[in-house]
């Protein structure tokens, strides 16, 4: 069975993120997309618009000297514009190691991602890593 188009779009985004392919990420996101990052740390908050989102993605690499990785594990779709991902995040920063589980609730309109609501298994672990 073929993968649902919304799942394929999100998978393409994860692959582009892994390659640091900002052009593809820009192509698959709506110009006014918003990425909501949980927690209370230097990378938490709402990043509105492609430029703000891509700056935040670049910071993930810069803050970890390029060690930040996200391994996609599962995608779930509802056929109505929602995709839920489950992933593993790893990285090293300032003598700290991150090995955490999280996911994102994506909203897809047409062929563009319009909203990304990030969730993590352990907010305290995330806050400590990015502190």
PDB file of N, CA and C in Angstrom, residues 14 18 27-28 56 69 87 92 96 100 111 113 117 130:
ATOM      1  N   UNK A  14      11.512  15.316   7.403  1.00  0.00           N
ATOM      2  CA  UNK A  14      12.495  14.710   8.303  1.00  0.00           C
ATOM      3  C   UNK A  14      13.799  14.411   7.553  1.00  0.00           C
ATOM      4  N   UNK A  18      17.496  16.124   8.262  1.00  0.00           N
ATOM      5  CA  UNK A  18      18.700  15.327   8.491  1.00  0.00           C
ATOM      6  C   UNK A  18      19.853  15.717   7.588  1.00  0.00           C
ATOM      7  N   UNK A  27      10.427  24.724   1.001  1.00  0.00           N
ATOM      8  CA  UNK A  27       9.486  24.344  -0.051  1.00  0.00           C
ATOM      9  C   UNK A  27       8.250  23.624   0.492  1.00  0.00           C
ATOM     10  N   UNK A  28       8.413  22.862   1.562  1.00  0.00           N
ATOM     11  CA  UNK A  28       7.281  22.064   2.048  1.00  0.00           C
ATOM     12  C   UNK A  28       6.467  22.765   3.131  1.00  0.00           C
ATOM     13  N   UNK A  56      15.706  28.726  13.744  1.00  0.00           N
ATOM     14  CA  UNK A  56      15.696  27.855  14.918  1.00  0.00           C
ATOM     15  C   UNK A  56      16.337  26.511  14.579  1.00  0.00           C
ATOM     16  N   UNK A  69      20.681  15.207  16.103  1.00  0.00           N
ATOM     17  CA  UNK A  69      20.084  14.309  15.116  1.00  0.00           C
ATOM     18  C   UNK A  69      18.667  13.954  15.539  1.00  0.00           C
ATOM     19  N   UNK A  87       9.663  10.326  17.240  1.00  0.00           N
ATOM     20  CA  UNK A  87      11.072  10.320  16.866  1.00  0.00           C
ATOM     21  C   UNK A  87      11.978  10.271  18.096  1.00  0.00           C
ATOM     22  N   UNK A  92      24.854  16.440  21.603  1.00  0.00           N
ATOM     23  CA  UNK A  92      25.764  16.783  22.694  1.00  0.00           C
ATOM     24  C   UNK A  92      25.915  18.293  22.731  1.00  0.00           C
ATOM     25  N   UNK A  96      26.795  17.996  28.050  1.00  0.00           N
ATOM     26  CA  UNK A  96      25.548  17.258  28.281  1.00  0.00           C
ATOM     27  C   UNK A  96      25.234  16.400  27.064  1.00  0.00           C
ATOM     28  N   UNK A 100      16.529  11.562  23.768  1.00  0.00           N
ATOM     29  CA  UNK A 100      15.147  11.773  24.191  1.00  0.00           C
ATOM     30  C   UNK A 100      14.160  11.332  23.120  1.00  0.00           C
ATOM     31  N   UNK A 111      -0.614  20.981  -0.017  1.00  0.00           N
ATOM     32  CA  UNK A 111       0.659  20.256  -0.033  1.00  0.00           C
ATOM     33  C   UNK A 111       1.712  20.957   0.818  1.00  0.00           C
ATOM     34  N   UNK A 113       3.000  22.141   4.942  1.00  0.00           N
ATOM     35  CA  UNK A 113       2.892  22.036   6.390  1.00  0.00           C
ATOM     36  C   UNK A 113       2.629  23.443   6.923  1.00  0.00           C
ATOM     37  N   UNK A 117       3.321  21.273  16.122  1.00  0.00           N
ATOM     38  CA  UNK A 117       3.230  21.300  17.586  1.00  0.00           C
ATOM     39  C   UNK A 117       4.112  20.189  18.127  1.00  0.00           C
ATOM     40  N   UNK A 130      19.045  22.162  26.930  1.00  0.00           N
ATOM     41  CA  UNK A 130      19.140  23.428  26.227  1.00  0.00           C
ATOM     42  C   UNK A 130      19.384  24.621  27.153  1.00  0.00           C
TER      43      UNK A 130
END
